[in-house]
PDB file of C-alpha atoms in Angstrom:
ATOM      1  CA  MET A 266     -75.279 -60.293-192.394  1.00  0.00           C
ATOM      2  CA  VAL A 267     -74.470 -57.435-190.006  1.00  0.00           C
ATOM      3  CA  ASP A 268     -70.813 -57.562-188.545  1.00  0.00           C
ATOM      4  CA  GLU A 269     -70.775 -58.515-184.845  1.00  0.00           C
ATOM      5  CA  SER A 270     -68.624 -55.430-183.998  1.00  0.00           C
ATOM      6  CA  VAL A 271     -71.182 -53.195-185.620  1.00  0.00           C
ATOM      7  CA  ARG A 272     -73.994 -54.732-183.677  1.00  0.00           C
ATOM      8  CA  LEU A 273     -72.082 -54.291-180.345  1.00  0.00           C
ATOM      9  CA  SER A 274     -71.208 -50.794-181.225  1.00  0.00           C
ATOM     10  CA  PHE A 275     -74.961 -49.981-181.901  1.00  0.00           C
ATOM     11  CA  ARG A 276     -75.842 -51.508-178.610  1.00  0.00           C
ATOM     12  CA  ARG A 277     -73.439 -49.563-176.587  1.00  0.00           C
ATOM     13  CA  HIS A 278     -74.554 -46.382-178.338  1.00  0.00           C
ATOM     14  CA  LEU A 279     -78.266 -47.303-177.643  1.00  0.00           C
ATOM     15  CA  ARG A 280     -77.664 -48.002-174.042  1.00  0.00           C
ATOM     16  CA  LYS A 281     -75.752 -44.678-173.520  1.00  0.00           C
ATOM     17  CA  GLU A 282     -78.287 -42.617-175.219  1.00  0.00           C
ATOM     18  CA  ALA A 283     -81.221 -44.384-173.450  1.00  0.00           C
ATOM     19  CA  ILE A 284     -79.710 -43.972-170.123  1.00  0.00           C
ATOM     20  CA  ARG A 285     -78.933 -40.291-170.921  1.00  0.00           C
ATOM     21  CA  ALA A 286     -82.483 -39.622-171.952  1.00  0.00           C
ATOM     22  CA  ALA A 287     -84.037 -41.472-169.021  1.00  0.00           C
ATOM     23  CA  HIS A 288     -81.652 -39.492-166.688  1.00  0.00           C
ATOM     24  CA  ALA A 289     -82.891 -36.180-168.170  1.00  0.00           C
ATOM     25  CA  LEU A 290     -86.504 -37.088-167.997  1.00  0.00           C
ATOM     26  CA  THR A 291     -86.161 -38.507-164.421  1.00  0.00           C
ATOM     27  CA  LEU A 292     -84.752 -35.132-163.193  1.00  0.00           C
ATOM     28  CA  GLU A 293     -87.445 -33.184-165.034  1.00  0.00           C
ATOM     29  CA  LYS A 294     -90.553 -35.047-163.883  1.00  0.00           C
ATOM     30  CA  GLY A 295     -89.500 -38.141-161.659  1.00  0.00           C
ATOM     31  CA  TRP A 296     -88.957 -41.624-162.601  1.00  0.00           C
ATOM     32  CA  ASP A 297     -92.548 -42.772-161.965  1.00  0.00           C
ATOM     33  CA  ARG A 298     -93.738 -40.491-164.779  1.00  0.00           C
ATOM     34  CA  VAL A 299     -91.128 -41.556-167.139  1.00  0.00           C
ATOM     35  CA  ARG A 300     -92.282 -43.770-170.120  1.00  0.00           C
ATOM     36  CA  VAL A 301     -90.242 -46.066-172.037  1.00  0.00           C
ATOM     37  CA  SER A 302     -92.095 -44.734-175.284  1.00  0.00           C
ATOM     38  CA  GLU A 303     -90.877 -41.304-174.353  1.00  0.00           C
ATOM     39  CA  VAL A 304     -87.201 -42.503-174.008  1.00  0.00           C
ATOM     40  CA  ALA A 305     -87.567 -44.373-177.364  1.00  0.00           C
ATOM     41  CA  ALA A 306     -88.899 -41.251-179.208  1.00  0.00           C
ATOM     42  CA  LEU A 307     -86.278 -38.991-177.756  1.00  0.00           C
ATOM     43  CA  ILE A 308     -83.437 -41.176-179.054  1.00  0.00           C
ATOM     44  CA  GLY A 309     -85.194 -42.112-182.380  1.00  0.00           C
ATOM     45  CA  VAL A 310     -85.825 -45.950-181.882  1.00  0.00           C
ATOM     46  CA  SER A 311     -88.804 -47.982-181.430  1.00  0.00           C
ATOM     47  CA  ARG A 312     -90.242 -49.046-178.125  1.00  0.00           C
ATOM     48  CA  PRO A 313     -89.740 -52.747-178.843  1.00  0.00           C
ATOM     49  CA  THR A 314     -85.944 -51.864-179.344  1.00  0.00           C
ATOM     50  CA  LEU A 315     -85.640 -50.634-175.882  1.00  0.00           C
ATOM     51  CA  TYR A 316     -87.620 -53.454-174.399  1.00  0.00           C
ATOM     52  CA  LYS A 317     -85.270 -55.869-176.164  1.00  0.00           C
ATOM     53  CA  GLU A 318     -82.178 -54.077-174.730  1.00  0.00           C
ATOM     54  CA  PHE A 319     -83.281 -53.406-171.116  1.00  0.00           C
ATOM     55  CA  GLY A 320     -86.209 -56.144-170.655  1.00  0.00           C
ATOM     56  CA  ASP A 321     -88.778 -53.494-168.985  1.00  0.00           C
ATOM     57  CA  LYS A 322     -88.638 -50.097-167.520  1.00  0.00           C
ATOM     58  CA  GLN A 323     -87.161 -51.455-164.240  1.00  0.00           C
ATOM     59  CA  GLY A 324     -84.329 -52.737-166.360  1.00  0.00           C
ATOM     60  CA  LEU A 325     -83.654 -49.363-167.747  1.00  0.00           C
ATOM     61  CA  GLY A 326     -83.955 -47.847-164.196  1.00  0.00           C
ATOM     62  CA  ASP A 327     -81.386 -50.283-162.900  1.00  0.00           C
ATOM     63  CA  ALA A 328     -79.051 -49.417-165.754  1.00  0.00           C
ATOM     64  CA  LEU A 329     -79.468 -45.619-164.892  1.00  0.00           C
ATOM     65  CA  VAL A 330     -78.608 -46.176-161.143  1.00  0.00           C
ATOM     66  CA  LEU A 331     -75.672 -48.341-162.076  1.00  0.00           C
ATOM     67  CA  GLU A 332     -74.441 -45.969-164.578  1.00  0.00           C
ATOM     68  CA  GLU A 333     -74.577 -43.219-162.002  1.00  0.00           C
ATOM     69  CA  ALA A 334     -72.820 -45.509-159.387  1.00  0.00           C
ATOM     70  CA  GLU A 335     -69.892 -46.481-161.730  1.00  0.00           C
ATOM     71  CA  ARG A 336     -69.244 -42.761-162.522  1.00  0.00           C
ATOM     72  CA  PHE A 337     -69.251 -41.927-158.885  1.00  0.00           C
ATOM     73  CA  LEU A 338     -67.149 -45.004-157.953  1.00  0.00           C
ATOM     74  CA  VAL A 339     -64.515 -44.145-160.580  1.00  0.00           C
ATOM     75  CA  GLY A 340     -64.154 -40.798-159.088  1.00  0.00           C
ATOM     76  CA  ILE A 341     -63.831 -42.188-155.580  1.00  0.00           C
ATOM     77  CA  GLY A 342     -61.184 -44.627-156.789  1.00  0.00           C
ATOM     78  CA  ALA A 343     -59.250 -41.772-158.451  1.00  0.00           C
ATOM     79  CA  THR A 344     -59.602 -39.851-155.159  1.00  0.00           C
ATOM     80  CA  LEU A 345     -58.358 -42.675-153.023  1.00  0.00           C
ATOM     81  CA  ASP A 346     -55.437 -43.299-155.536  1.00  0.00           C
ATOM     82  CA  ASP A 347     -54.123 -39.749-155.033  1.00  0.00           C
ATOM     83  CA  HIS A 348     -53.613 -40.500-151.373  1.00  0.00           C
ATOM     84  CA  ARG A 349     -52.610 -44.166-151.569  1.00  0.00           C
ATOM     85  CA  ASP A 350     -49.670 -43.774-149.220  1.00  0.00           C
ATOM     86  CA  ALA A 351     -51.642 -42.316-146.316  1.00  0.00           C
ATOM     87  CA  LEU A 352     -55.083 -43.615-145.206  1.00  0.00           C
ATOM     88  CA  GLU A 353     -55.613 -40.777-142.898  1.00  0.00           C
ATOM     89  CA  GLU A 354     -55.616 -38.460-146.001  1.00  0.00           C
ATOM     90  CA  ALA A 355     -57.385 -40.824-148.492  1.00  0.00           C
ATOM     91  CA  ILE A 356     -60.545 -41.299-146.271  1.00  0.00           C
ATOM     92  CA  PRO A 357     -61.241 -37.608-145.628  1.00  0.00           C
ATOM     93  CA  ALA A 358     -60.594 -36.956-149.338  1.00  0.00           C
ATOM     94  CA  ALA A 359     -63.083 -39.701-150.302  1.00  0.00           C
ATOM     95  CA  VAL A 360     -65.627 -38.432-148.053  1.00  0.00           C
ATOM     96  CA  ARG A 361     -65.361 -34.876-149.291  1.00  0.00           C
ATOM     97  CA  TYR A 362     -65.567 -36.106-152.880  1.00  0.00           C
ATOM     98  CA  THR A 363     -68.735 -38.035-151.984  1.00  0.00           C
ATOM     99  CA  LEU A 364     -70.400 -34.929-150.281  1.00  0.00           C
ATOM    100  CA  ASN A 365     -69.617 -32.697-153.214  1.00  0.00           C
ATOM    101  CA  GLU A 366     -70.820 -35.180-155.797  1.00  0.00           C
ATOM    102  CA  ALA A 367     -73.925 -35.657-153.975  1.00  0.00           C
ATOM    103  CA  SER A 368     -74.612 -31.920-153.809  1.00  0.00           C
ATOM    104  CA  SER A 369     -74.026 -31.537-157.329  1.00  0.00           C
ATOM    105  CA  SER A 370     -76.032 -34.617-158.567  1.00  0.00           C
ATOM    106  CA  PRO A 371     -79.741 -34.737-157.698  1.00  0.00           C
ATOM    107  CA  LEU A 372     -79.978 -38.274-158.977  1.00  0.00           C
ATOM    108  CA  LEU A 373     -77.180 -39.631-156.927  1.00  0.00           C
ATOM    109  CA  LYS A 374     -78.392 -37.811-153.837  1.00  0.00           C
ATOM    110  CA  SER A 375     -81.840 -39.355-154.246  1.00  0.00           C
ATOM    111  CA  VAL A 376     -80.462 -42.971-154.698  1.00  0.00           C
ATOM    112  CA  LEU A 377     -78.111 -42.533-151.717  1.00  0.00           C
ATOM    113  CA  THR A 378     -80.768 -41.309-149.386  1.00  0.00           C
ATOM    114  CA  SER A 379     -83.764 -43.111-148.105  1.00  0.00           C
ATOM    115  CA  PRO A 380     -87.634 -42.339-147.347  1.00  0.00           C
ATOM    116  CA  GLY A 381     -88.089 -40.166-144.348  1.00  0.00           C
ATOM    117  CA  ALA A 382     -85.423 -37.563-144.876  1.00  0.00           C
ATOM    118  CA  ASP A 383     -85.769 -33.841-145.423  1.00  0.00           C
ATOM    119  CA  SER A 384     -84.930 -34.479-149.169  1.00  0.00           C
ATOM    120  CA  ARG A 385     -87.471 -37.011-149.673  1.00  0.00           C
ATOM    121  CA  PRO A 386     -87.156 -39.245-152.828  1.00  0.00           C
ATOM    122  CA  GLU A 387     -90.842 -39.439-153.381  1.00  0.00           C
ATOM    123  CA  GLU A 388     -90.811 -35.651-154.008  1.00  0.00           C
ATOM    124  CA  THR A 389     -88.482 -35.996-156.940  1.00  0.00           C
ATOM    125  CA  GLY A 390     -90.168 -39.227-158.172  1.00  0.00           C
ATOM    126  CA  VAL A 391     -87.280 -41.525-157.942  1.00  0.00           C
ATOM    127  CA  LEU A 392     -88.506 -43.586-155.016  1.00  0.00           C
ATOM    128  CA  PRO A 393     -88.925 -46.808-157.362  1.00  0.00           C
ATOM    129  CA  LEU A 394     -85.083 -46.502-158.186  1.00  0.00           C
ATOM    130  CA  LEU A 395     -84.205 -47.040-154.457  1.00  0.00           C
ATOM    131  CA  THR A 396     -84.677 -50.664-154.959  1.00  0.00           C
ATOM    132  CA  THR A 397     -81.325 -50.670-156.583  1.00  0.00           C
ATOM    133  CA  SER A 398     -79.552 -48.330-154.152  1.00  0.00           C
ATOM    134  CA  ALA A 399     -78.897 -51.112-151.711  1.00  0.00           C
ATOM    135  CA  SER A 400     -76.689 -52.872-154.280  1.00  0.00           C
ATOM    136  CA  MET A 401     -75.071 -49.586-155.161  1.00  0.00           C
ATOM    137  CA  LEU A 402     -74.103 -49.155-151.463  1.00  0.00           C
ATOM    138  CA  GLU A 403     -72.844 -52.590-151.164  1.00  0.00           C
ATOM    139  CA  LEU A 404     -70.760 -51.985-154.348  1.00  0.00           C
ATOM    140  CA  ALA A 405     -69.305 -48.921-152.828  1.00  0.00           C
ATOM    141  CA  SER A 406     -68.500 -50.759-149.625  1.00  0.00           C
ATOM    142  CA  ALA A 407     -66.859 -53.623-151.514  1.00  0.00           C
ATOM    143  CA  ARG A 408     -64.609 -51.186-153.493  1.00  0.00           C
ATOM    144  CA  LEU A 409     -63.541 -49.254-150.407  1.00  0.00           C
ATOM    145  CA  VAL A 410     -62.998 -52.391-148.362  1.00  0.00           C
ATOM    146  CA  GLY A 411     -60.942 -53.813-151.275  1.00  0.00           C
ATOM    147  CA  TRP A 412     -58.882 -50.649-151.994  1.00  0.00           C
ATOM    148  CA  ILE A 413     -57.865 -50.482-148.226  1.00  0.00           C
ATOM    149  CA  GLY A 414     -57.127 -54.188-148.041  1.00  0.00           C
ATOM    150  CA  LYS A 415     -54.822 -53.818-151.072  1.00  0.00           C
ATOM    151  CA  HIS A 416     -52.943 -50.701-149.873  1.00  0.00           C
ATOM    152  CA  PHE A 417     -52.973 -51.410-146.142  1.00  0.00           C
ATOM    153  CA  PRO A 418     -52.933 -55.075-145.623  1.00  0.00           C
ATOM    154  CA  GLN A 419     -51.688 -54.729-142.020  1.00  0.00           C
ATOM    155  CA  LEU A 420     -55.000 -53.621-140.913  1.00  0.00           C
ATOM    156  CA  ASP A 421     -57.431 -56.163-139.305  1.00  0.00           C
ATOM    157  CA  SER A 422     -59.877 -57.088-142.097  1.00  0.00           C
ATOM    158  CA  ASP A 423     -62.956 -57.326-139.774  1.00  0.00           C
ATOM    159  CA  ASP A 424     -62.114 -53.847-138.448  1.00  0.00           C
ATOM    160  CA  VAL A 425     -61.777 -52.581-141.946  1.00  0.00           C
ATOM    161  CA  ILE A 426     -65.309 -53.902-142.811  1.00  0.00           C
ATOM    162  CA  ASP A 427     -66.931 -52.484-139.757  1.00  0.00           C
ATOM    163  CA  GLY A 428     -65.092 -49.151-140.143  1.00  0.00           C
ATOM    164  CA  VAL A 429     -66.185 -48.794-143.779  1.00  0.00           C
ATOM    165  CA  ASP A 430     -69.770 -49.527-142.867  1.00  0.00           C
ATOM    166  CA  ALA A 431     -69.769 -46.849-140.182  1.00  0.00           C
ATOM    167  CA  LEU A 432     -67.947 -44.442-142.503  1.00  0.00           C
ATOM    168  CA  ILE A 433     -70.658 -44.974-145.455  1.00  0.00           C
ATOM    169  CA  ARG A 434     -73.542 -44.612-143.073  1.00  0.00           C
ATOM    170  CA  LEU A 435     -72.265 -41.623-141.462  1.00  0.00           C
ATOM    171  CA  THR A 436     -71.520 -39.951-144.920  1.00  0.00           C
ATOM    172  CA  ILE A 437     -75.017 -40.676-146.144  1.00  0.00           C
ATOM    173  CA  SER A 438     -76.517 -39.171-143.002  1.00  0.00           C
ATOM    174  CA  HIS A 439     -74.617 -35.915-143.770  1.00  0.00           C
ATOM    175  CA  VAL A 440     -75.707 -36.108-147.416  1.00  0.00           C
ATOM    176  CA  VAL A 441     -79.449 -36.107-146.068  1.00  0.00           C
ATOM    177  CA  LEU A 442     -78.788 -33.452-143.441  1.00  0.00           C
ATOM    178  CA  PRO A 443     -75.684 -31.417-143.967  1.00  0.00           C
ATOM    179  CA  THR A 444     -74.581 -29.402-140.991  1.00  0.00           C
ATOM    180  CA  SER A 445     -71.281 -27.632-142.204  1.00  0.00           C
ATOM    181  CA  ASP A 446     -68.869 -27.433-145.296  1.00  0.00           C
ATOM    182  CA  SER A 447     -67.782 -30.696-146.812  1.00  0.00           C
ATOM    183  CA  ALA A 448     -64.268 -30.181-145.541  1.00  0.00           C
ATOM    184  CA  GLU A 449     -65.307 -29.943-141.830  1.00  0.00           C
ATOM    185  CA  THR A 450     -67.909 -32.780-142.292  1.00  0.00           C
ATOM    186  CA  GLY A 451     -65.360 -34.888-144.004  1.00  0.00           C
ATOM    187  CA  ARG A 452     -62.905 -34.520-141.271  1.00  0.00           C
ATOM    188  CA  ARG A 453     -65.389 -35.316-138.571  1.00  0.00           C
ATOM    189  CA  ILE A 454     -66.726 -38.368-140.204  1.00  0.00           C
ATOM    190  CA  SER A 455     -63.239 -39.689-141.223  1.00  0.00           C
ATOM    191  CA  GLU A 456     -61.911 -39.193-137.695  1.00  0.00           C
ATOM    192  CA  VAL A 457     -64.623 -41.586-136.286  1.00  0.00           C
ATOM    193  CA  ALA A 458     -63.518 -44.246-138.907  1.00  0.00           C
ATOM    194  CA  LEU A 459     -59.820 -43.735-138.368  1.00  0.00           C
ATOM    195  CA  ARG A 460     -60.184 -43.734-134.679  1.00  0.00           C
ATOM    196  CA  TYR A 461     -61.849 -47.394-135.012  1.00  0.00           C
ATOM    197  CA  LEU A 462     -58.914 -48.395-137.129  1.00  0.00           C
ATOM    198  CA  GLY A 463     -56.504 -46.903-134.590  1.00  0.00           C
ATOM    199  CA  LEU A 464     -55.199 -44.284-136.982  1.00  0.00           C
ATOM    200  CA  ALA A 465     -56.605 -41.068-135.444  1.00  0.00           C
ATOM    201  CA  SER A 466     -53.272 -39.959-134.262  1.00  0.00           C
ATOM    202  CA  GLN A 467     -51.926 -39.985-137.721  1.00  0.00           C
ATOM    203  CA  MET A 468     -54.775 -38.037-138.949  1.00  0.00           C
ATOM    204  CA  SER A 469     -54.004 -35.303-136.188  1.00  0.00           C
ATOM    205  CA  LEU A 470     -50.381 -35.257-137.326  1.00  0.00           C
ATOM    206  CA  SER A 471     -51.258 -34.870-140.896  1.00  0.00           C
ATOM    207  CA  ARG A 472     -53.323 -31.696-139.961  1.00  0.00           C
ATOM    208  CA  SER A 473     -50.475 -30.195-137.939  1.00  0.00           C
TER     209      SER A 473
END
């Protein structure tokens, strides 16, 4: 009988390798043209093995998006923690991180954006993955709201929720249509959110 720890180790390795292969194939030719059989062949397992692990192709796509989202959110969390004593520094740093990551990650940019933008997801073939992007954005919002609530409990919770929503939407709009360097864009977006939270004056002082 196979030891349970060995079984779990195999599953973790299988998922990691399958997601890595799916990521490479998606960037190469678009998610709509990726076949589960191709992914299985690349990592040296049978197609039924992948179906057993992910359920279907959509299950594999969901895992791909969530893997990218988690990597991204870990980076956001580390960026925020570097400025945990000053929200007027933490928010601009997090926005700059997001803009830079989206610029360097075609998959992340695709799942953050929506149809109709200049960089259209249908052109890279990842449009079907957008079905999970809403949950990704909700997860990002929840993480940021939770972090602010933990480190700055004096702020009104409803204001934080609304401010974070505006912050995320403005950031995504600049991912789609960048107008300046990430530092200047981050400052402008952050100032809107901080003004809403009544912290714009602190941001001005931090720049002086």
